[in-house]
Each structure stands twice: as structure tokens, then as C-alpha cells.
Amino acid sequence: QITLKESGPTLVKPTQTLTLTCTFSGFSLSTRGVAVGWIRQPPGKALEWLALIYWDDDKRYSSSLKSRLTITKDTSKNQVVLTVTNMDPLDTATFYCVRYDSTTAVEYWGQGTLVTVSS
Amino acid sequence: DVQMTQSPSTLSASVGDRVTITCRASQTITNWLAWYQQKPGKAPNLLIYKASSLESGVPSRFSGSGSGTEFTLTISSLQPDDFATYYCQQYNVYPFTFGPGTKVHIK
């Protein structure tokens, strides 16, 4: 059974750096073809694809947010970490951790974690 | 980036109606398109991948078609559980991008 769970702060101040951790089970990020990524959704708005990291450490980022995002993996811990620098109130969103497959796109989603940016 | 558009943005329909949602890409994505259903407060759920492949466990009233730049999601007979927001996503070109969503309301 594949599961993913996001963890991290629920409230951050403007200009701070957000660090979110995705802990997953039921698969290995060292398996060829597997990737884990992040998608966010501001309240009442659409989904926004953020970043993806592959089994071979290939990393892909949103064009508009690339300068602020870093995605890393710890295969031994079954974790993927996303950092977002210089947080702004407009970054308030639910952040989802996902498992991506090159054929089926996103079959598995975490429950999501709401991050609010406010002073 | 590949821009994804969806039409309509909202639609009102009745139980039993046939519903069609269109998704267009700003450049060809061959058939690397997925459809998701999202209900309030929940993570999205994959319905269709590779434009027309039905995800396991998804009711057969859902179907997808299209290739290149134009795609459709069809619900053959709308059920009460289908009132939700639907998103398309291209996964052919990085960065992968989503459409703005189509909200299906009860008429």
C-alpha cells in the first residue's frame, strides 16, 4: 500500500523559508522511473505543479518559482524535502506530496498540509 | 511553459446528464494528459491518464479522448457523487501544468 504524508509548519512569517517533508511508504525512490513531487493549491484556487525529483536525482521545477524552490531526497529515510524561500502571503496554500509515474501521472497523493503565511 | 485551458469553467447539470469538459494545450502534448476529480477539502483523485486510459477503480461512466492539443473528459450519466471540480494536467513537457479547473454544480 502506497502512502505519502506531508509534515511541516502550518504558519510561517513573510520572508521566512518554508521546509516541508514528505514521508512515504510502499515504494522506493531508488527504483527506476519513480519520482516524488509537490503540488500546491491556494484556498479556492487551482492546482499548481511545483517540483519533482526522480530516482536518479534528476530535479524539475516550476518555471515561475524555480529561483525559490529546492527539492531533495533521502532515499534511506523514504523522505523528500521541499524548501521554499522568501515566503509571501500569496504563497498560502495546501501543499500536496505526490508520487509520479511517467505513464499514469499522479496516482498517489498525500492528504495535504495547509501552510499559512502571515505576520 | 505549456498553458492549459479548460471549458467551461463551471457547469450546471442534473443527475443522469451527459457532461463533457474540454481541455486545450498551447502546444502539442501528444497524449500525455491526465484528468483528476477533486472534492472540497480532499486531495485530487486520478480518473484518466494518457488521455483515454481509465484508472483502476474509476467508474466506466468516465471516459477521456483526444490527442495533440485538444482533449475531452466525458461523464456519460452524471451521478450525485460526481459533483466536484475537474482538472486536466499535461505531463509531456516540463514543467507539468494544470488547467484552471471545471466545477460541476447540481442544476
PDB file of C-alpha atoms in Angstrom:
ATOM      1  CA  GLN A   1       0.000   0.000   0.000  1.00  0.00           C
ATOM      2  CA  ILE A   2       1.443   3.333  -1.059  1.00  0.00           C
ATOM      3  CA  THR A   3       1.053   6.280   1.281  1.00  0.00           C
ATOM      4  CA  LEU A   4       2.538   9.748   1.433  1.00  0.00           C
ATOM      5  CA  LYS A   5       2.303  12.239   4.264  1.00  0.00           C
ATOM      6  CA  GLU A   6       3.354  15.851   4.439  1.00  0.00           C
ATOM      7  CA  SER A   7       4.748  17.455   7.569  1.00  0.00           C
ATOM      8  CA  GLY A   8       5.995  20.896   8.438  1.00  0.00           C
ATOM      9  CA  PRO A   9       4.890  24.209   9.892  1.00  0.00           C
ATOM     10  CA  THR A  10       1.335  25.360   9.453  1.00  0.00           C
ATOM     11  CA  LEU A  11       2.222  29.024   9.903  1.00  0.00           C
ATOM     12  CA  VAL A  12       5.221  30.925   8.605  1.00  0.00           C
ATOM     13  CA  LYS A  13       6.027  34.612   8.577  1.00  0.00           C
ATOM     14  CA  PRO A  14       6.632  36.631   5.421  1.00  0.00           C
ATOM     15  CA  THR A  15      10.233  36.383   4.148  1.00  0.00           C
ATOM     16  CA  GLN A  16      10.831  33.146   6.056  1.00  0.00           C
ATOM     17  CA  THR A  17      11.832  29.875   4.415  1.00  0.00           C
ATOM     18  CA  LEU A  18       9.326  27.034   4.404  1.00  0.00           C
ATOM     19  CA  THR A  19      10.599  23.487   4.767  1.00  0.00           C
ATOM     20  CA  LEU A  20       8.177  20.644   4.128  1.00  0.00           C
ATOM     21  CA  THR A  21       8.913  16.958   4.453  1.00  0.00           C
ATOM     22  CA  CYS A  22       7.146  14.170   2.624  1.00  0.00           C
ATOM     23  CA  THR A  23       7.456  10.757   4.250  1.00  0.00           C
ATOM     24  CA  PHE A  24       6.282   7.913   2.085  1.00  0.00           C
ATOM     25  CA  SER A  25       5.895   4.156   2.251  1.00  0.00           C
ATOM     26  CA  GLY A  26       5.039   1.302  -0.073  1.00  0.00           C
ATOM     27  CA  PHE A  27       7.657   2.125  -2.689  1.00  0.00           C
ATOM     28  CA  SER A  28      11.300   3.082  -3.018  1.00  0.00           C
ATOM     29  CA  LEU A  29      12.662   6.239  -4.572  1.00  0.00           C
ATOM     30  CA  SER A  30      15.662   4.244  -5.730  1.00  0.00           C
ATOM     31  CA  THR A  31      13.502   2.286  -8.184  1.00  0.00           C
ATOM     32  CA  ARG A  32      13.998   3.266 -11.796  1.00  0.00           C
ATOM     33  CA  GLY A  33      11.243   5.505 -13.122  1.00  0.00           C
ATOM     34  CA  VAL A  34       9.862   6.584  -9.762  1.00  0.00           C
ATOM     35  CA  ALA A  35       9.516  10.230  -8.824  1.00  0.00           C
ATOM     36  CA  VAL A  36       8.070  12.218  -5.938  1.00  0.00           C
ATOM     37  CA  GLY A  37       6.881  15.760  -6.262  1.00  0.00           C
ATOM     38  CA  TRP A  38       4.964  18.661  -4.777  1.00  0.00           C
ATOM     39  CA  ILE A  39       1.797  20.391  -5.908  1.00  0.00           C
ATOM     40  CA  ARG A  40       0.115  23.290  -4.134  1.00  0.00           C
ATOM     41  CA  GLN A  41      -3.349  24.784  -4.102  1.00  0.00           C
ATOM     42  CA  PRO A  42      -4.195  28.206  -2.691  1.00  0.00           C
ATOM     43  CA  PRO A  43      -7.578  28.305  -0.963  1.00  0.00           C
ATOM     44  CA  GLY A  44     -10.357  28.228  -3.540  1.00  0.00           C
ATOM     45  CA  LYS A  45      -7.930  28.190  -6.437  1.00  0.00           C
ATOM     46  CA  ALA A  46      -6.431  25.761  -8.921  1.00  0.00           C
ATOM     47  CA  LEU A  47      -3.676  23.215  -8.526  1.00  0.00           C
ATOM     48  CA  GLU A  48      -0.140  24.386  -9.220  1.00  0.00           C
ATOM     49  CA  TRP A  49       2.707  21.993 -10.009  1.00  0.00           C
ATOM     50  CA  LEU A  50       5.869  22.902  -8.094  1.00  0.00           C
ATOM     51  CA  ALA A  51       8.675  20.377  -8.286  1.00  0.00           C
ATOM     52  CA  LEU A  52       9.638  16.771  -8.975  1.00  0.00           C
ATOM     53  CA  ILE A  53      12.629  14.609  -8.065  1.00  0.00           C
ATOM     54  CA  TYR A  54      13.409  11.324  -9.785  1.00  0.00           C
ATOM     55  CA  TRP A  55      15.045   8.153  -8.581  1.00  0.00           C
ATOM     56  CA  ASP A  56      18.270   9.237 -10.263  1.00  0.00           C
ATOM     57  CA  ASP A  57      18.202  12.668  -8.556  1.00  0.00           C
ATOM     58  CA  ASP A  58      17.024  14.478 -11.686  1.00  0.00           C
ATOM     59  CA  LYS A  59      15.069  17.515 -10.498  1.00  0.00           C
ATOM     60  CA  ARG A  60      12.438  19.599 -12.249  1.00  0.00           C
ATOM     61  CA  TYR A  61      10.898  22.871 -11.107  1.00  0.00           C
ATOM     62  CA  SER A  62       8.082  25.265 -11.829  1.00  0.00           C
ATOM     63  CA  SER A  63       9.364  27.999 -14.134  1.00  0.00           C
ATOM     64  CA  SER A  64       7.804  30.830 -12.143  1.00  0.00           C
ATOM     65  CA  LEU A  65       9.050  29.582  -8.769  1.00  0.00           C
ATOM     66  CA  LYS A  66      12.319  27.946  -9.744  1.00  0.00           C
ATOM     67  CA  SER A  67      14.511  30.511  -8.009  1.00  0.00           C
ATOM     68  CA  ARG A  68      12.751  29.909  -4.688  1.00  0.00           C
ATOM     69  CA  LEU A  69      12.377  26.121  -4.701  1.00  0.00           C
ATOM     70  CA  THR A  70      14.714  23.302  -3.752  1.00  0.00           C
ATOM     71  CA  ILE A  71      13.729  19.634  -3.726  1.00  0.00           C
ATOM     72  CA  THR A  72      15.906  16.927  -2.212  1.00  0.00           C
ATOM     73  CA  LYS A  73      15.547  13.291  -1.286  1.00  0.00           C
ATOM     74  CA  ASP A  74      16.781  10.958   1.415  1.00  0.00           C
ATOM     75  CA  THR A  75      16.249   7.514  -0.019  1.00  0.00           C
ATOM     76  CA  SER A  76      17.275   5.742   3.172  1.00  0.00           C
ATOM     77  CA  LYS A  77      14.573   7.565   5.135  1.00  0.00           C
ATOM     78  CA  ASN A  78      11.928   7.438   2.379  1.00  0.00           C
ATOM     79  CA  GLN A  79      11.649  11.201   2.533  1.00  0.00           C
ATOM     80  CA  VAL A  80      11.549  14.109   0.119  1.00  0.00           C
ATOM     81  CA  VAL A  81      12.037  17.669   1.312  1.00  0.00           C
ATOM     82  CA  LEU A  82      10.823  20.850  -0.354  1.00  0.00           C
ATOM     83  CA  THR A  83      12.129  24.248   0.660  1.00  0.00           C
ATOM     84  CA  VAL A  84      10.530  27.487  -0.451  1.00  0.00           C
ATOM     85  CA  THR A  85      12.424  30.673   0.288  1.00  0.00           C
ATOM     86  CA  ASN A  86      11.089  34.174   0.846  1.00  0.00           C
ATOM     87  CA  MET A  87       7.530  33.157   1.653  1.00  0.00           C
ATOM     88  CA  ASP A  88       4.764  35.668   0.956  1.00  0.00           C
ATOM     89  CA  PRO A  89       1.102  35.737   1.990  1.00  0.00           C
ATOM     90  CA  LEU A  90       0.267  34.825  -1.622  1.00  0.00           C
ATOM     91  CA  ASP A  91       2.054  31.512  -1.008  1.00  0.00           C
ATOM     92  CA  THR A  92      -0.639  30.472   1.457  1.00  0.00           C
ATOM     93  CA  ALA A  93      -1.798  27.114   0.153  1.00  0.00           C
ATOM     94  CA  THR A  94      -2.355  23.453   0.770  1.00  0.00           C
ATOM     95  CA  PHE A  95       0.795  21.624  -0.251  1.00  0.00           C
ATOM     96  CA  TYR A  96       0.460  18.070  -1.532  1.00  0.00           C
ATOM     97  CA  CYS A  97       3.194  15.478  -1.794  1.00  0.00           C
ATOM     98  CA  VAL A  98       2.655  13.112  -4.719  1.00  0.00           C
ATOM     99  CA  ARG A  99       4.119  10.027  -6.341  1.00  0.00           C
ATOM    100  CA  TYR A 100       4.521  10.470 -10.041  1.00  0.00           C
ATOM    101  CA  ASP A 101       4.684   7.789 -12.690  1.00  0.00           C
ATOM    102  CA  SER A 102       5.711   8.551 -16.261  1.00  0.00           C
ATOM    103  CA  THR A 103       2.726   6.630 -17.642  1.00  0.00           C
ATOM    104  CA  THR A 104      -0.045   7.311 -15.159  1.00  0.00           C
ATOM    105  CA  ALA A 105       0.946  10.790 -13.934  1.00  0.00           C
ATOM    106  CA  VAL A 106      -0.104  11.258 -10.286  1.00  0.00           C
ATOM    107  CA  GLU A 107      -1.810   8.169  -8.924  1.00  0.00           C
ATOM    108  CA  TYR A 108      -0.982   8.797  -5.280  1.00  0.00           C
ATOM    109  CA  TRP A 109      -1.451  11.950  -3.246  1.00  0.00           C
ATOM    110  CA  GLY A 110      -0.750  12.838   0.332  1.00  0.00           C
ATOM    111  CA  GLN A 111      -3.565  14.300   2.396  1.00  0.00           C
ATOM    112  CA  GLY A 112      -2.125  17.767   2.005  1.00  0.00           C
ATOM    113  CA  THR A 113      -0.956  20.298   4.562  1.00  0.00           C
ATOM    114  CA  LEU A 114      -2.221  23.870   4.768  1.00  0.00           C
ATOM    115  CA  VAL A 115       0.536  26.430   5.160  1.00  0.00           C
ATOM    116  CA  THR A 116      -0.492  29.969   6.044  1.00  0.00           C
ATOM    117  CA  VAL A 117       1.849  32.890   5.556  1.00  0.00           C
ATOM    118  CA  SER A 118       1.092  35.703   7.951  1.00  0.00           C
ATOM    119  CA  SER A 119       2.892  38.017  10.302  1.00  0.00           C
TER     120      SER A 119
ATOM    121  CA  ASP B   1       5.522  26.622 -20.407  1.00  0.00           C
ATOM    122  CA  VAL B   2       2.562  24.739 -21.826  1.00  0.00           C
ATOM    123  CA  GLN B   3      -0.605  26.668 -20.989  1.00  0.00           C
ATOM    124  CA  MET B   4      -3.677  24.577 -20.269  1.00  0.00           C
ATOM    125  CA  THR B   5      -7.198  25.932 -20.619  1.00  0.00           C
ATOM    126  CA  GLN B   6     -10.485  24.295 -19.717  1.00  0.00           C
ATOM    127  CA  SER B   7     -14.021  24.992 -20.769  1.00  0.00           C
ATOM    128  CA  PRO B   8     -16.421  25.616 -19.336  1.00  0.00           C
ATOM    129  CA  SER B   9     -15.115  26.938 -16.043  1.00  0.00           C
ATOM    130  CA  THR B  10     -18.377  25.951 -14.379  1.00  0.00           C
ATOM    131  CA  LEU B  11     -21.343  23.945 -15.488  1.00  0.00           C
ATOM    132  CA  SER B  12     -24.692  23.092 -14.005  1.00  0.00           C
ATOM    133  CA  ALA B  13     -26.088  19.682 -14.741  1.00  0.00           C
ATOM    134  CA  SER B  14     -28.638  17.202 -13.491  1.00  0.00           C
ATOM    135  CA  VAL B  15     -28.239  13.631 -12.392  1.00  0.00           C
ATOM    136  CA  GLY B  16     -28.288  11.466 -15.491  1.00  0.00           C
ATOM    137  CA  ASP B  17     -26.970  14.162 -17.825  1.00  0.00           C
ATOM    138  CA  ARG B  18     -24.106  13.547 -20.217  1.00  0.00           C
ATOM    139  CA  VAL B  19     -21.339  16.005 -19.403  1.00  0.00           C
ATOM    140  CA  THR B  20     -18.335  16.970 -21.499  1.00  0.00           C
ATOM    141  CA  ILE B  21     -15.384  19.069 -20.360  1.00  0.00           C
ATOM    142  CA  THR B  22     -12.761  20.302 -22.807  1.00  0.00           C
ATOM    143  CA  CYS B  23      -9.068  20.848 -22.123  1.00  0.00           C
ATOM    144  CA  ARG B  24      -6.725  22.544 -24.574  1.00  0.00           C
ATOM    145  CA  ALA B  25      -2.950  22.775 -24.548  1.00  0.00           C
ATOM    146  CA  SER B  26      -0.984  25.679 -26.012  1.00  0.00           C
ATOM    147  CA  GLN B  27       1.268  23.219 -27.859  1.00  0.00           C
ATOM    148  CA  THR B  28       1.096  19.567 -28.688  1.00  0.00           C
ATOM    149  CA  ILE B  29       1.404  17.196 -25.759  1.00  0.00           C
ATOM    150  CA  THR B  30       0.670  14.053 -27.822  1.00  0.00           C
ATOM    151  CA  ASN B  31      -1.465  12.027 -25.386  1.00  0.00           C
ATOM    152  CA  TRP B  32       0.273  12.813 -22.096  1.00  0.00           C
ATOM    153  CA  LEU B  33      -2.780  14.196 -20.386  1.00  0.00           C
ATOM    154  CA  ALA B  34      -4.408  13.256 -17.112  1.00  0.00           C
ATOM    155  CA  TRP B  35      -7.775  14.136 -15.601  1.00  0.00           C
ATOM    156  CA  TYR B  36      -8.404  14.476 -11.877  1.00  0.00           C
ATOM    157  CA  GLN B  37     -11.517  14.893  -9.766  1.00  0.00           C
ATOM    158  CA  GLN B  38     -11.355  16.921  -6.579  1.00  0.00           C
ATOM    159  CA  LYS B  39     -13.971  17.278  -3.873  1.00  0.00           C
ATOM    160  CA  PRO B  40     -13.889  20.037  -1.258  1.00  0.00           C
ATOM    161  CA  GLY B  41     -11.240  19.512   1.386  1.00  0.00           C
ATOM    162  CA  LYS B  42      -9.835  16.424  -0.307  1.00  0.00           C
ATOM    163  CA  ALA B  43      -6.811  15.626  -2.420  1.00  0.00           C
ATOM    164  CA  PRO B  44      -7.487  15.150  -6.128  1.00  0.00           C
ATOM    165  CA  ASN B  45      -8.185  11.683  -7.457  1.00  0.00           C
ATOM    166  CA  LEU B  46      -6.822  10.392 -10.767  1.00  0.00           C
ATOM    167  CA  LEU B  47      -9.544   9.470 -13.249  1.00  0.00           C
ATOM    168  CA  ILE B  48      -7.875   9.225 -16.645  1.00  0.00           C
ATOM    169  CA  TYR B  49      -4.240   9.010 -17.767  1.00  0.00           C
ATOM    170  CA  LYS B  50      -2.638   9.036 -21.204  1.00  0.00           C
ATOM    171  CA  ALA B  51      -5.703  10.934 -22.410  1.00  0.00           C
ATOM    172  CA  SER B  52      -8.002   7.918 -22.574  1.00  0.00           C
ATOM    173  CA  SER B  53      -6.872   5.224 -20.124  1.00  0.00           C
ATOM    174  CA  LEU B  54      -9.253   4.711 -17.236  1.00  0.00           C
ATOM    175  CA  GLU B  55      -7.565   4.478 -13.869  1.00  0.00           C
ATOM    176  CA  SER B  56      -8.267   1.292 -11.961  1.00  0.00           C
ATOM    177  CA  GLY B  57     -11.358   1.536  -9.801  1.00  0.00           C
ATOM    178  CA  VAL B  58     -12.804   4.554 -11.618  1.00  0.00           C
ATOM    179  CA  PRO B  59     -16.380   4.015 -12.848  1.00  0.00           C
ATOM    180  CA  SER B  60     -16.749   3.337 -16.557  1.00  0.00           C
ATOM    181  CA  ARG B  61     -19.083   6.317 -16.989  1.00  0.00           C
ATOM    182  CA  PHE B  62     -15.901   8.397 -17.104  1.00  0.00           C
ATOM    183  CA  SER B  63     -14.020   8.457 -20.401  1.00  0.00           C
ATOM    184  CA  GLY B  64     -11.335  10.571 -21.985  1.00  0.00           C
ATOM    185  CA  SER B  65     -10.379  11.272 -25.557  1.00  0.00           C
ATOM    186  CA  GLY B  66      -8.190  13.487 -27.679  1.00  0.00           C
ATOM    187  CA  SER B  67      -4.596  13.953 -28.687  1.00  0.00           C
ATOM    188  CA  GLY B  68      -2.272  16.721 -29.676  1.00  0.00           C
ATOM    189  CA  THR B  69      -3.778  19.874 -28.197  1.00  0.00           C
ATOM    190  CA  GLU B  70      -7.462  19.143 -27.627  1.00  0.00           C
ATOM    191  CA  PHE B  71      -8.906  16.712 -25.117  1.00  0.00           C
ATOM    192  CA  THR B  72     -12.256  15.905 -23.570  1.00  0.00           C
ATOM    193  CA  LEU B  73     -13.493  14.277 -20.404  1.00  0.00           C
ATOM    194  CA  THR B  74     -16.965  12.824 -20.668  1.00  0.00           C
ATOM    195  CA  ILE B  75     -19.248  11.604 -17.917  1.00  0.00           C
ATOM    196  CA  SER B  76     -21.862   9.526 -19.664  1.00  0.00           C
ATOM    197  CA  SER B  77     -24.519   9.715 -16.958  1.00  0.00           C
ATOM    198  CA  LEU B  78     -23.836  12.138 -14.125  1.00  0.00           C
ATOM    199  CA  GLN B  79     -24.228  10.681 -10.659  1.00  0.00           C
ATOM    200  CA  PRO B  80     -24.636  12.517  -7.326  1.00  0.00           C
ATOM    201  CA  ASP B  81     -21.055  11.584  -6.382  1.00  0.00           C
ATOM    202  CA  ASP B  82     -19.709  13.317  -9.491  1.00  0.00           C
ATOM    203  CA  PHE B  83     -20.406  16.882  -8.399  1.00  0.00           C
ATOM    204  CA  ALA B  84     -16.866  18.127  -7.973  1.00  0.00           C
ATOM    205  CA  THR B  85     -14.103  20.098  -9.665  1.00  0.00           C
ATOM    206  CA  TYR B  86     -12.198  18.516 -12.540  1.00  0.00           C
ATOM    207  CA  TYR B  87      -8.651  19.360 -13.572  1.00  0.00           C
ATOM    208  CA  CYS B  88      -6.590  18.367 -16.561  1.00  0.00           C
ATOM    209  CA  GLN B  89      -2.804  18.139 -16.388  1.00  0.00           C
ATOM    210  CA  GLN B  90      -0.199  17.754 -19.102  1.00  0.00           C
ATOM    211  CA  TYR B  91       2.861  15.667 -18.326  1.00  0.00           C
ATOM    212  CA  ASN B  92       4.627  15.759 -21.645  1.00  0.00           C
ATOM    213  CA  VAL B  93       6.704  18.900 -21.196  1.00  0.00           C
ATOM    214  CA  TYR B  94       8.359  20.283 -18.073  1.00  0.00           C
ATOM    215  CA  PRO B  95       7.119  21.978 -16.082  1.00  0.00           C
ATOM    216  CA  PHE B  96       3.989  19.877 -15.914  1.00  0.00           C
ATOM    217  CA  THR B  97       0.979  22.178 -15.805  1.00  0.00           C
ATOM    218  CA  PHE B  98      -2.643  22.034 -14.753  1.00  0.00           C
ATOM    219  CA  GLY B  99      -5.733  23.534 -16.239  1.00  0.00           C
ATOM    220  CA  PRO B 100      -7.732  26.046 -14.176  1.00  0.00           C
ATOM    221  CA  GLY B 101     -10.447  23.534 -13.355  1.00  0.00           C
ATOM    222  CA  THR B 102     -14.103  22.980 -14.184  1.00  0.00           C
ATOM    223  CA  LYS B 103     -16.609  22.978 -11.352  1.00  0.00           C
ATOM    224  CA  VAL B 104     -19.649  20.797 -11.895  1.00  0.00           C
ATOM    225  CA  HIS B 105     -22.694  22.042  -9.984  1.00  0.00           C
ATOM    226  CA  ILE B 106     -26.038  20.495  -9.359  1.00  0.00           C
ATOM    227  CA  LYS B 107     -28.733  22.125 -11.507  1.00  0.00           C
TER     228      LYS B 107
END
